[in-house]
Amino acid sequence: MKLLCTLALSLFMIASRVRAFDRPPALATPGTESKQPAESLAISGFRDIPAEVAIENKFLAVPDPKLAEAHLRTLTQAPHIAGSPEDKATANYVAAKFREAGLDTAIVEYKVWLNYPSEIRVDMTAPPGVEMHGPRPEHVDDDPFQDDSRITPGFNGMSPSGDVEADVVYANYGSPDDFDKLKELNVDVRGKIVIVRYGENFRGVKAFVAQERGAAGVIIYSDPKDDGYYRGDAYPKGPWRPASGVQRGSVGFMFQFPGDPTTPGIASTPLLPDSKRISPADSAELPRIPVTPLSYADASPILEHLGGPLSPREWQGALPFTYHVGPGPAKVRIHLKQDYQYRTIWDVTGKVPGTSAPDEWVVAGNHRDAWVYGAVDPNSGTAALLETVHGVGELLKSGWKPKRTIVFASWDAEEEGLIGSTEWGEDHAQELANAAAYFNMDVAVSGKKFGAAGVPTLKEFLREIAMAVPSPQGGTVFDAWKKANEPKAGSSHTPESSGSNYRMPASGLHADVPVGDLGSGSDYTVFLQHLGVPSTDIGSTGDYGVYHSAFDNFAWFKKFGDPDFLYEQQMARVYGLEVLRMANADVLPYNYEDYGKEILIYLDAAKSKAQDKFGDKAPNFTAALEGARHLQEAGAKILQKQRKIPQDPARINGKLRDAERALLIPEGLPNRPWYRHAIYAPGQYTGYAAVVIPGVNEAIDRGDLRRTEEQIAVLAAALNRALIVLEQYR
Ligand SMILES: [Zn+2]
């Protein structure tokens, strides 16, 4: 049925594409035009589809590439790290645009524990005759933004201060497997400075594992193989990382808990008494060993002067010498003085009150703070968000009102540890218990490849939205998305450095148009994984090697990101339709049948992993498998009722909302109680990527049979709670 629907739709879209592109795509046209016909669209949850389509068409006509460009130019005119006066100026700009659109706007302050770099030095002290004094400033032949004195040196957020000198060991990507490999090679990392390359896992995981294994300090560098000249031409000739480009970034242990490191589970409001805060020295979010990043220009002499065993061949990067693992004779001194203080940050929120279901908030957020200029990360998202708000503002001016309350949010201090969103989420936990959805957009555009991630209940919703928005490539976003995922589409690669997490679902459901799972690495974390609000994340990605460097600026974006801002327009439209549909739907468009199906697939994978690990002692998965199967059946049943659109949908909507909350584990995951979702968490050893059914999978990975059994029971109980909520609706 789904197939037929899609086919009819794409046939229509082919026809409409011809119409929309009759005219040459001249500069004068405000991007791609969009008009959808009421009758052939897949829109779940509405009684009067033509009325909804009319509203959506009105909205889709508003987002404007030229205005998105103007927003991005303004937002990125100066470096604006969280808590700085320049960051405040961007908050004021966003607040002014929210007000212009008629939103009930507030700048919300939190007081949070943040470091700025005060003294950052990495010096080679051996072998004799080799010199390296870093980090050297980022510089290329021609870039209009690189000489601003407000650009910080390369540094890692949440690293402690420290002064250590030691022999160096190379540990590839710094994963547990990499450290195990070093052990096999008889290389002892205790007391050493470990140098690892960016990529494969979250940098906080690299710091965490190095600390666990007894390293004295960590250097994280960008190897040209991962996002530099090996991938293509380096900036300014191409989009990849130049020799001096440094990836800043937080090394906080966000897989323990995100947000202000001194207030797990509570909001860092300006008036919060100090007695309610934990001491930074006791915070599970903060690393204990100094960690700092380097460009490959600075890292190269260190790696070149490592002796010891030849590195495993797959550890070889793209620098022009053979990599060895050490230890020594390269010796390095890391000297870090971090300026830690409680600093004020500024979230901006803009509300539109709902008419018939004002308590069911639809929250849509993007972060605004950047390590430097942040043209791609995150302000491509902010510019798109502002055009979404522009469109909603036009609807408001025409007298339209949403059924549910819409809250647009511009988060601060995401880069340091998802801080602005986490504090706000903790601050509004009560109201958010009734929220309908959280929609995230971080990097809106670094290229042309659309991607999305979300809870299984919203995966079909995301596909339906993509079917209603035109792509600058012709056809719809859905068509382009599908095409890019066809096996022949080539080696389109989403680097870790895109900061996105749009991976194939483990399930392979609708493998032609894959919607990823939500791990961590952006602001949906508190909403989904702490509060149980169904969430999605969207972005359009491409070749992008300047992540978290001074070169992620307006000049790069104009040249390589989205020169005509047509993908900015696309993302503003997709984001806006997510918000409008969720805020207007008669019946919430969640699909619990899909949820049950995916959990079954996760469980099957975990079961065979457990069999490999524990042999004939492998635990019994029946209770959890039965729970997932019944959830799928109950999901299918309630879906039939959802499709009929009950006369008074308040009751069915209440059940649909509560079912996701029922998947929260009251006591949280083992050893990290802040994370309460039974199905999704960031991996303790992967960081960005989702670990599905995390309690069970991580217990198996540890080889802990008793905990595995216990966590299967915890999961089965959560699935049964969700099931009962759905079955209560008759
Ligand atoms: Zn970001």
XYZ file of C-alpha atoms and ligand atoms in Angstrom:
731
model
C 0.000 0.000 0.000
C 2.801 2.297 0.904
C 4.490 1.461 -2.374
C 1.454 2.346 -4.464
C 1.052 5.563 -2.650
C 4.651 6.517 -3.212
C 4.494 5.573 -6.849
C 1.419 7.693 -7.503
C 3.071 10.501 -5.693
C 6.329 10.369 -7.581
C 4.440 10.235 -10.888
C 2.648 13.376 -9.891
C 5.879 14.978 -8.834
C 7.487 14.264 -12.171
C 4.618 16.161 -13.788
C 4.891 19.018 -11.335
C 8.652 19.212 -11.706
C 8.217 19.959 -15.386
C 5.882 22.785 -14.446
C 8.046 24.188 -11.723
C 11.137 24.218 -13.885
C 9.553 25.545 -17.082
C 11.247 28.808 -16.442
C 15.029 28.896 -16.384
C 16.300 28.909 -12.797
C 17.283 32.568 -13.140
C 18.593 34.607 -10.244
C 15.292 36.427 -9.999
C 13.320 33.321 -8.967
C 13.236 32.946 -5.213
C 14.453 29.370 -5.333
C 12.344 26.381 -6.186
C 8.600 26.811 -6.271
C 6.331 24.533 -4.425
C 2.674 23.680 -4.678
C 1.273 20.409 -3.622
C -2.087 19.012 -4.719
C -4.403 17.967 -1.953
C -5.592 14.688 -3.398
C -2.384 12.759 -4.042
C -0.459 13.528 -0.881
C 0.306 11.194 1.951
C -0.569 13.175 5.051
C -1.306 11.173 8.160
C -3.456 12.474 10.984
C -5.764 14.969 9.238
C -9.509 14.904 8.698
C -9.463 17.741 6.173
C -6.370 17.207 4.055
C -7.127 19.894 1.438
C -7.391 22.527 4.189
C -4.028 21.463 5.592
C -2.446 21.449 2.133
C -3.708 24.979 1.537
C -1.992 26.143 4.740
C 1.187 24.287 3.867
C 1.288 25.765 0.380
C 0.969 29.221 1.821
C 3.865 28.430 4.149
C 6.066 26.828 1.487
C 5.975 29.984 -0.622
C 7.667 32.085 2.065
C 11.201 30.811 2.897
C 13.542 32.894 0.783
C 17.123 32.023 -0.235
C 18.186 35.685 -0.288
C 16.943 36.272 3.235
C 18.595 33.060 4.452
C 21.834 34.391 3.000
C 21.381 37.700 4.801
C 20.733 35.900 8.105
C 23.825 33.758 7.701
C 26.007 36.742 6.823
C 24.882 38.593 9.949
C 25.072 35.620 12.298
C 28.607 34.719 11.189
C 30.182 38.153 10.990
C 32.217 37.521 14.160
C 33.377 34.501 16.162
C 30.637 33.856 18.725
C 31.574 31.232 21.255
C 28.963 30.559 23.956
C 28.852 33.193 26.672
C 30.679 35.892 24.670
C 29.320 39.379 23.836
C 29.238 38.325 20.163
C 27.103 35.316 21.130
C 24.725 37.686 22.938
C 24.512 39.804 19.779
C 23.374 36.749 17.801
C 20.765 36.038 20.498
C 19.450 39.565 20.072
C 19.286 39.157 16.287
C 17.345 35.903 16.554
C 15.014 37.378 19.187
C 14.288 40.362 16.914
C 13.375 38.027 14.028
C 11.164 35.925 16.316
C 9.357 39.090 17.451
C 8.946 40.336 13.878
C 7.171 37.088 13.081
C 4.814 37.641 16.011
C 6.191 34.984 18.352
C 5.973 35.420 22.110
C 9.731 35.793 22.543
C 12.081 35.458 25.512
C 15.825 35.390 26.041
C 16.358 32.772 28.733
C 19.560 32.873 30.790
C 21.390 30.010 32.475
C 24.587 30.153 34.511
C 26.845 27.280 33.517
C 30.375 25.975 34.073
C 32.451 26.662 30.935
C 36.120 26.877 30.001
C 37.801 29.307 27.655
C 41.443 28.707 26.698
C 43.893 30.831 28.624
C 47.261 29.183 27.861
C 47.362 26.324 25.363
C 50.801 24.989 24.463
C 52.089 21.757 22.988
C 55.884 21.522 22.609
C 58.071 18.674 21.425
C 60.906 18.153 23.895
C 62.570 15.130 22.212
C 64.222 13.799 20.128
C 66.935 16.449 20.118
C 67.018 18.705 17.105
C 63.287 18.395 16.353
C 61.182 21.442 17.032
C 57.438 21.862 17.220
C 55.727 24.584 19.173
C 51.992 24.562 18.761
C 49.258 25.161 18.287
C 50.119 27.558 15.496
C 47.337 29.873 14.278
C 45.073 28.606 11.519
C 46.141 30.132 8.238
C 45.719 29.582 4.494
C 46.752 31.697 1.514
C 43.475 33.453 1.077
C 40.672 33.680 3.585
C 38.957 36.920 4.615
C 38.029 35.755 8.125
C 41.136 34.043 9.500
C 42.913 36.995 11.119
C 40.300 38.055 13.655
C 41.831 38.383 17.120
C 38.714 36.864 18.721
C 39.432 33.448 17.188
C 40.458 31.095 20.009
C 43.437 28.816 19.597
C 42.593 25.177 19.030
C 41.417 23.758 22.366
C 38.983 21.216 23.758
C 35.965 22.245 25.782
C 35.709 20.548 29.206
C 39.376 19.515 29.302
C 40.989 20.224 32.666
C 44.068 22.392 33.001
C 47.248 20.411 33.270
C 50.950 20.253 32.614
C 52.352 16.902 31.573
C 55.462 15.794 29.727
C 55.839 12.232 28.475
C 56.743 9.902 25.647
C 54.100 9.681 22.959
C 52.091 6.634 21.820
C 49.921 6.602 18.684
C 46.516 4.950 19.282
C 44.686 5.330 15.953
C 41.074 6.485 16.663
C 41.352 5.824 20.384
C 38.650 3.154 20.537
C 38.746 0.324 23.102
C 39.782 -2.035 20.266
C 42.664 0.260 19.345
C 43.961 0.238 22.911
C 43.587 -3.561 23.029
C 45.683 -3.753 19.884
C 48.429 -1.692 21.561
C 48.393 -4.116 24.462
C 48.885 -7.000 22.023
C 51.879 -5.120 20.643
C 53.210 -4.824 24.216
C 52.928 -1.063 24.159
C 52.106 0.337 27.589
C 50.140 3.591 27.495
C 50.201 4.217 31.250
C 51.781 7.578 32.010
C 52.210 8.322 28.291
C 50.753 11.069 26.149
C 48.488 9.367 23.660
C 48.019 10.878 20.216
C 44.841 9.829 18.424
C 43.154 10.939 15.252
C 39.683 12.421 14.931
C 36.981 10.266 13.408
C 35.028 7.042 13.967
C 33.860 7.942 17.473
C 33.052 10.998 19.581
C 36.143 12.805 20.861
C 34.885 12.552 24.454
C 35.046 8.772 24.041
C 38.711 9.035 23.005
C 39.441 10.995 26.178
C 37.378 8.571 28.292
C 39.098 5.435 26.996
C 42.602 6.968 27.222
C 41.870 7.979 30.798
C 40.542 4.490 31.629
C 43.735 2.959 30.242
C 45.954 5.207 32.343
C 47.250 7.773 29.837
C 48.620 11.053 31.244
C 47.279 13.256 28.477
C 45.708 13.158 25.025
C 46.375 14.951 21.742
C 43.620 14.639 19.134
C 44.651 15.605 15.615
C 42.959 15.743 12.211
C 44.578 13.269 9.841
C 44.430 14.330 6.168
C 43.148 10.850 5.378
C 39.930 11.519 7.298
C 39.007 15.057 6.298
C 42.011 16.589 4.490
C 43.873 16.329 1.185
C 43.398 12.581 0.892
C 39.664 13.223 0.442
C 40.037 16.027 -2.095
C 41.376 19.546 -2.486
C 41.912 21.432 0.744
C 40.454 24.857 1.512
C 40.538 27.422 -0.109
C 40.904 25.369 -3.316
C 38.425 22.738 -2.151
C 36.160 21.961 0.816
C 38.592 19.800 2.800
C 40.699 20.641 5.834
C 43.925 22.560 5.186
C 47.204 21.778 6.993
C 46.672 24.364 9.736
C 42.961 23.656 10.347
C 42.141 22.543 13.890
C 39.013 20.767 15.048
C 37.934 22.265 18.361
C 35.277 20.464 20.344
C 34.097 19.305 23.710
C 35.649 16.233 25.296
C 32.997 16.150 28.015
C 31.695 12.692 28.881
C 28.224 13.435 27.530
C 27.381 9.750 27.481
C 27.319 10.030 31.324
C 25.098 13.097 31.245
C 25.055 16.270 29.108
C 24.456 19.894 30.075
C 26.119 21.964 32.771
C 28.628 19.580 34.381
C 27.649 20.845 37.835
C 23.859 20.340 37.601
C 22.925 16.847 36.357
C 19.132 16.552 36.200
C 18.385 20.124 37.327
C 18.354 23.479 35.545
C 21.207 25.981 36.023
C 18.911 28.953 36.477
C 20.628 32.212 37.477
C 19.218 31.956 40.992
C 20.081 28.309 41.625
C 21.910 28.252 44.975
C 25.451 26.895 44.906
C 24.416 24.261 47.426
C 22.381 22.561 44.681
C 25.403 22.244 42.414
C 27.951 19.473 42.540
C 31.606 20.425 42.571
C 33.317 20.220 39.155
C 35.814 17.895 40.846
C 32.981 15.406 41.413
C 31.340 15.718 38.000
C 31.135 12.486 35.969
C 30.938 14.639 32.831
C 34.443 16.089 33.198
C 37.642 14.328 32.068
C 40.532 14.166 34.557
C 43.452 14.246 32.114
C 44.399 17.174 29.841
C 43.182 16.849 26.265
C 43.951 19.199 23.392
C 43.609 19.201 19.584
C 46.215 19.813 16.871
C 46.223 20.402 13.137
C 48.080 17.863 11.069
C 50.760 20.448 10.348
C 51.524 20.493 14.092
C 50.936 16.775 14.699
C 53.083 15.638 11.792
C 56.551 15.965 13.416
C 55.308 14.104 16.506
C 54.033 11.154 14.486
C 57.062 11.204 12.216
C 59.363 10.738 15.197
C 57.673 7.760 16.760
C 59.706 4.542 16.905
C 58.580 1.208 18.278
C 56.480 -1.266 16.329
C 55.087 -0.526 12.908
C 51.472 0.554 13.340
C 48.805 -1.886 12.105
C 48.466 -1.002 8.405
C 44.880 0.181 8.752
C 46.119 2.759 11.277
C 48.239 4.416 8.581
C 46.937 7.898 7.809
C 47.814 10.045 4.807
C 50.915 11.838 6.107
C 53.987 11.113 3.973
C 55.856 8.665 6.213
C 55.228 5.257 7.757
C 53.332 5.437 11.047
C 54.798 3.696 14.091
C 53.131 3.456 17.488
C 55.993 4.459 19.834
C 56.440 4.994 22.700
C 58.925 7.760 21.963
C 61.426 8.844 21.063
C 59.034 11.705 20.342
C 58.321 13.360 23.655
C 55.823 16.135 24.189
C 54.884 18.614 26.853
C 51.242 19.619 27.072
C 50.631 22.805 29.034
C 46.971 23.807 29.390
C 45.566 26.588 31.485
C 41.808 26.659 31.145
C 39.817 29.640 32.314
C 36.836 27.918 33.964
C 34.018 30.096 35.260
C 30.286 30.151 35.714
C 29.225 32.004 32.598
C 25.859 33.287 31.442
C 24.424 31.746 28.281
C 21.345 32.798 26.308
C 18.684 30.527 24.846
C 16.049 32.305 22.766
C 12.512 30.911 22.700
C 9.529 32.026 20.629
C 6.061 30.660 21.320
C 2.816 30.471 19.397
C 0.019 29.409 21.749
C -2.108 26.502 20.603
C -5.893 26.783 20.395
C -7.361 23.358 21.141
C -4.372 21.508 22.656
C -2.164 24.221 24.166
C -0.441 21.772 26.539
C 0.891 19.603 23.730
C 4.034 21.503 22.862
C 5.758 21.093 19.525
C 9.344 22.211 20.119
C 11.759 22.964 17.258
C 15.336 23.896 18.072
C 18.735 24.665 16.579
C 21.842 25.804 18.416
C 23.345 29.189 17.703
C 26.735 29.186 19.454
C 29.815 28.277 17.424
C 33.435 27.427 18.181
C 34.436 30.152 15.756
C 32.180 31.541 12.973
C 30.073 28.410 12.567
C 28.719 29.089 9.072
C 27.822 25.429 8.585
C 27.790 24.303 12.218
C 25.357 25.564 13.423
C 24.282 28.760 11.693
C 23.254 27.149 8.404
C 20.601 25.736 10.729
C 19.881 29.078 12.365
C 19.426 30.793 8.998
C 17.023 28.049 7.893
C 15.212 28.197 11.243
C 14.718 31.949 10.809
C 13.155 31.396 7.365
C 10.896 28.725 8.883
C 9.859 31.278 11.504
C 9.379 33.851 8.732
C 6.925 31.447 7.046
C 5.039 30.721 10.250
C 4.886 34.485 10.874
C 3.168 35.009 7.513
C 0.581 32.363 8.416
C -0.028 34.074 11.764
C -0.537 37.405 10.022
C -3.197 35.798 7.830
C -5.120 34.774 10.952
C -4.045 31.113 11.154
C -3.528 29.565 14.567
C -2.058 26.153 15.439
C -3.958 23.578 17.476
C -0.880 22.795 19.589
C 1.569 25.270 21.092
C 4.685 25.774 18.966
C 7.970 26.650 20.663
C 10.891 27.657 18.458
C 14.235 27.590 20.245
C 17.716 28.897 19.549
C 19.995 27.026 21.933
C 23.265 28.281 23.357
C 26.394 26.359 24.451
C 25.560 23.215 22.498
C 29.189 22.887 21.543
C 30.439 22.589 25.119
C 27.973 19.849 26.027
C 24.408 20.373 24.722
C 24.114 22.820 27.589
C 21.437 25.335 26.555
C 18.954 22.668 25.425
C 19.637 20.385 28.377
C 19.160 23.129 30.985
C 15.960 24.317 29.288
C 14.645 20.766 29.010
C 15.361 20.133 32.684
C 13.772 23.491 33.499
C 10.534 22.560 31.669
C 10.388 18.845 32.407
C 6.821 19.155 33.650
C 5.403 20.895 30.604
C 7.396 18.636 28.312
C 5.737 15.567 29.808
C 2.874 16.426 27.427
C 4.976 17.522 24.445
C 4.019 16.138 21.041
C 7.496 16.236 19.493
C 10.943 17.760 19.465
C 12.427 18.595 16.063
C 16.150 19.245 15.874
C 18.180 20.868 13.132
C 21.881 21.486 13.816
C 23.905 21.611 10.599
C 21.111 22.357 8.121
C 23.404 22.456 5.102
C 26.966 21.408 4.343
C 26.038 19.942 0.958
C 23.283 18.405 -1.133
C 22.544 15.077 0.491
C 19.397 15.092 2.613
C 19.423 12.935 5.708
C 17.198 12.386 8.708
C 17.106 10.448 11.936
C 14.246 9.879 14.330
C 12.330 7.576 16.596
C 10.570 4.778 14.660
C 7.163 6.335 15.410
C 8.181 9.340 13.294
C 10.178 7.739 10.478
C 7.192 7.517 8.154
C 6.190 11.053 9.172
C 9.631 12.253 8.021
C 9.230 10.508 4.669
C 5.789 12.054 4.163
C 7.206 15.506 4.873
C 10.037 14.948 2.384
C 7.439 14.040 -0.247
C 5.858 17.477 0.034
C 8.955 19.619 -0.444
C 10.636 20.258 -3.812
C 14.324 19.517 -4.201
C 16.696 21.896 -5.972
C 17.698 18.780 -7.934
C 14.181 18.476 -9.361
C 11.389 16.299 -8.011
C 10.911 16.177 -4.284
C 13.299 15.942 -1.374
C 12.031 12.384 -1.004
C 13.007 11.540 -4.597
C 16.498 12.967 -4.144
C 16.856 11.239 -0.784
C 15.839 7.910 -2.298
C 18.112 8.333 -5.299
C 21.122 9.205 -3.157
C 20.601 5.972 -1.262
C 20.437 3.738 -4.288
C 23.441 1.407 -4.250
C 24.839 2.945 -7.450
C 24.883 6.441 -5.990
C 28.636 6.174 -5.520
C 30.729 6.738 -2.475
C 28.669 9.480 -0.920
C 30.156 9.503 2.499
C 28.953 11.205 5.621
C 32.049 11.920 7.656
C 31.919 11.804 11.415
C 32.979 15.409 11.253
C 29.643 16.439 9.822
C 28.408 16.073 13.362
C 25.401 14.257 12.029
C 24.166 10.801 12.663
C 22.171 9.760 9.646
C 23.149 6.139 9.486
C 21.285 3.220 8.048
C 18.919 1.911 10.657
C 20.046 -1.406 12.050
C 16.694 -2.679 10.899
C 17.003 -2.146 7.162
C 13.309 -1.172 7.152
C 12.518 0.840 4.024
C 16.176 0.440 3.203
C 15.667 2.524 0.069
C 15.027 5.638 2.158
C 16.779 5.061 5.438
C 15.992 7.151 8.486
C 18.723 6.856 11.105
C 18.506 6.307 14.844
C 19.141 9.092 17.343
C 22.332 8.662 19.344
C 23.759 11.872 20.702
C 25.809 14.770 19.436
C 23.060 17.333 19.241
C 20.255 18.986 21.144
C 17.557 16.293 20.884
C 19.315 14.361 23.647
C 17.485 15.808 26.662
C 14.117 15.628 24.928
C 14.256 12.026 23.799
C 16.660 10.307 26.123
C 15.871 12.083 29.391
C 12.229 13.127 28.927
C 10.855 10.661 26.359
C 9.645 13.232 23.816
C 9.484 11.702 20.287
C 12.258 13.432 18.329
C 13.779 13.846 14.877
C 16.954 15.392 13.457
C 17.422 16.584 9.876
C 20.218 17.998 7.735
C 21.656 18.158 4.241
C 25.298 17.134 4.126
C 28.245 16.992 1.756
C 32.025 17.266 1.510
C 32.905 19.308 4.571
C 36.416 19.285 6.012
C 36.446 22.546 7.954
C 34.229 21.394 10.858
C 34.942 23.344 14.087
C 37.773 25.344 12.519
C 38.135 29.048 11.703
C 37.487 28.108 8.070
C 33.879 27.106 8.722
C 32.935 30.636 7.726
C 30.765 32.560 5.288
C 33.439 32.469 2.554
C 33.617 28.643 2.705
C 29.827 28.389 2.714
C 29.365 30.618 -0.334
C 31.971 28.688 -2.247
C 31.304 25.088 -1.236
C 28.265 24.788 1.010
C 25.242 26.247 -0.740
C 26.191 29.126 -3.081
C 22.580 29.982 -4.027
C 21.045 29.101 -0.644
C 18.571 26.781 -2.341
C 19.297 23.993 0.141
C 18.819 26.510 2.938
C 15.379 27.187 1.495
C 14.704 23.454 1.223
C 15.643 22.868 4.854
C 13.527 25.803 6.072
C 10.577 24.223 4.239
C 11.145 20.696 5.521
C 11.590 21.961 9.073
C 8.512 24.161 8.831
C 6.320 21.344 7.529
C 7.439 19.131 10.398
C 6.303 21.808 12.828
C 3.058 22.703 11.031
C 1.892 19.132 10.542
C 2.645 18.145 14.087
C 0.995 21.301 15.452
C -2.110 20.978 13.261
C -2.752 17.237 13.128
C -6.120 16.057 14.424
C -4.552 12.774 15.477
C -0.846 12.581 16.303
C 0.914 10.942 13.347
C 2.892 8.362 15.325
C 3.350 4.833 14.049
C 3.815 2.348 16.895
C 3.641 -0.636 14.572
C 6.970 0.522 13.105
C 8.339 0.977 16.620
C 7.511 -2.607 17.604
C 9.006 -3.918 14.354
C 12.281 -2.099 14.854
C 12.625 -3.167 18.461
C 12.130 -6.781 17.364
C 15.023 -6.378 14.945
C 17.204 -4.845 17.680
C 16.323 -7.754 19.963
C 17.137 -10.399 17.353
C 20.569 -8.850 16.854
C 21.179 -8.651 20.607
C 20.063 -12.246 21.042
C 22.563 -13.625 18.560
C 25.289 -11.409 20.026
C 24.467 -12.826 23.470
C 24.663 -16.361 22.083
C 28.152 -15.645 20.721
C 29.203 -14.118 24.005
C 27.676 -16.479 26.561
C 27.247 -19.760 24.630
C 24.782 -22.159 26.278
C 24.507 -19.841 29.276
C 22.930 -17.199 26.989
C 19.977 -15.508 28.677
C 16.367 -15.989 27.707
C 15.026 -13.151 25.542
C 11.441 -14.401 25.383
C 9.855 -11.810 27.689
C 11.342 -8.894 25.742
C 10.615 -10.450 22.342
C 7.015 -11.046 23.357
C 6.760 -7.476 24.604
C 8.015 -6.088 21.289
C 5.742 -8.368 19.270
C 2.722 -7.290 21.292
C 3.724 -3.654 20.986
C 3.821 -4.098 17.227
C 0.345 -5.662 17.260
C -1.103 -3.006 19.537
C 0.569 -0.412 17.290
C -1.111 -1.881 14.220
C -4.485 -1.843 15.983
C -4.283 1.723 17.177
C -3.055 2.770 13.724
C -6.393 1.633 12.289
C -8.158 3.823 14.844
C -5.805 6.730 14.169
C -6.654 6.527 10.460
C -10.372 6.860 11.200
C -9.734 10.207 12.978
C -12.031 9.945 16.024
C -14.528 12.771 16.507
C -12.850 13.777 19.777
C -9.177 12.860 19.348
C -7.963 14.136 22.740
C -8.094 10.697 24.333
C -6.296 8.797 21.574
C -3.670 11.550 21.415
C -3.110 11.243 25.144
C -2.428 7.509 24.811
C -0.163 8.004 21.800
C 1.860 10.582 23.745
C 2.084 8.542 26.913
C 3.295 5.393 25.167
C 6.703 6.916 24.384
C 7.007 8.134 27.996
C 6.256 4.616 29.154
C 9.517 3.539 27.517
C 11.444 5.593 30.069
C 13.133 3.538 32.778
C 12.456 5.351 36.086
C 15.818 4.401 37.610
C 17.715 5.081 34.353
C 20.462 3.051 32.695
C 23.043 1.240 34.837
C 25.698 3.712 36.064
C 24.203 6.637 34.141
C 20.755 7.334 35.573
C 20.296 10.599 33.646
C 19.731 8.461 30.541
C 16.308 6.944 30.972
C 15.202 5.764 27.534
C 14.945 1.972 27.225
C 15.485 1.952 23.455
C 18.056 4.665 22.652
C 21.164 6.117 24.277
C 24.510 7.402 23.066
C 27.054 4.613 23.251
C 29.499 4.761 26.111
C 32.214 3.732 23.638
C 30.846 5.279 20.455
C 29.461 8.584 21.669
C 27.610 9.976 18.665
C 26.168 6.765 17.351
C 23.068 5.340 18.961
C 23.257 2.212 21.008
C 19.856 0.575 20.658
C 18.292 -1.166 23.652
C 21.352 0.152 25.488
C 20.844 -1.545 28.839
C 20.872 -4.974 27.225
C 23.513 -4.372 24.564
C 26.037 -2.761 26.887
C 25.614 -5.546 29.439
C 26.355 -8.106 26.709
C 29.376 -6.093 25.544
C 30.721 -6.183 29.101
C 30.208 -9.927 29.223
C 28.056 -9.422 32.324
C 25.466 -12.218 32.253
C 23.584 -11.206 35.375
C 23.211 -7.646 34.233
C 22.115 -8.811 30.788
C 19.306 -10.851 32.343
C 18.345 -7.999 34.605
C 18.277 -5.535 31.688
C 16.179 -7.849 29.520
C 13.617 -7.812 32.353
C 13.822 -4.011 32.629
C 13.292 -3.700 28.878
C 10.399 -6.174 28.867
C 8.733 -4.170 31.636
C 9.108 -0.932 29.656
C 7.678 -2.536 26.511
C 4.741 -3.857 28.508
C 4.073 -0.437 30.004
C 3.935 1.111 26.524
C 1.756 -1.729 25.300
C -0.734 -1.314 28.143
C -1.001 2.426 27.447
C -1.877 1.748 23.801
C -4.304 -1.043 24.685
C -6.147 1.209 27.124
C -7.573 3.037 24.119
C -10.723 1.320 22.939
Zn 26.399 21.888 15.884
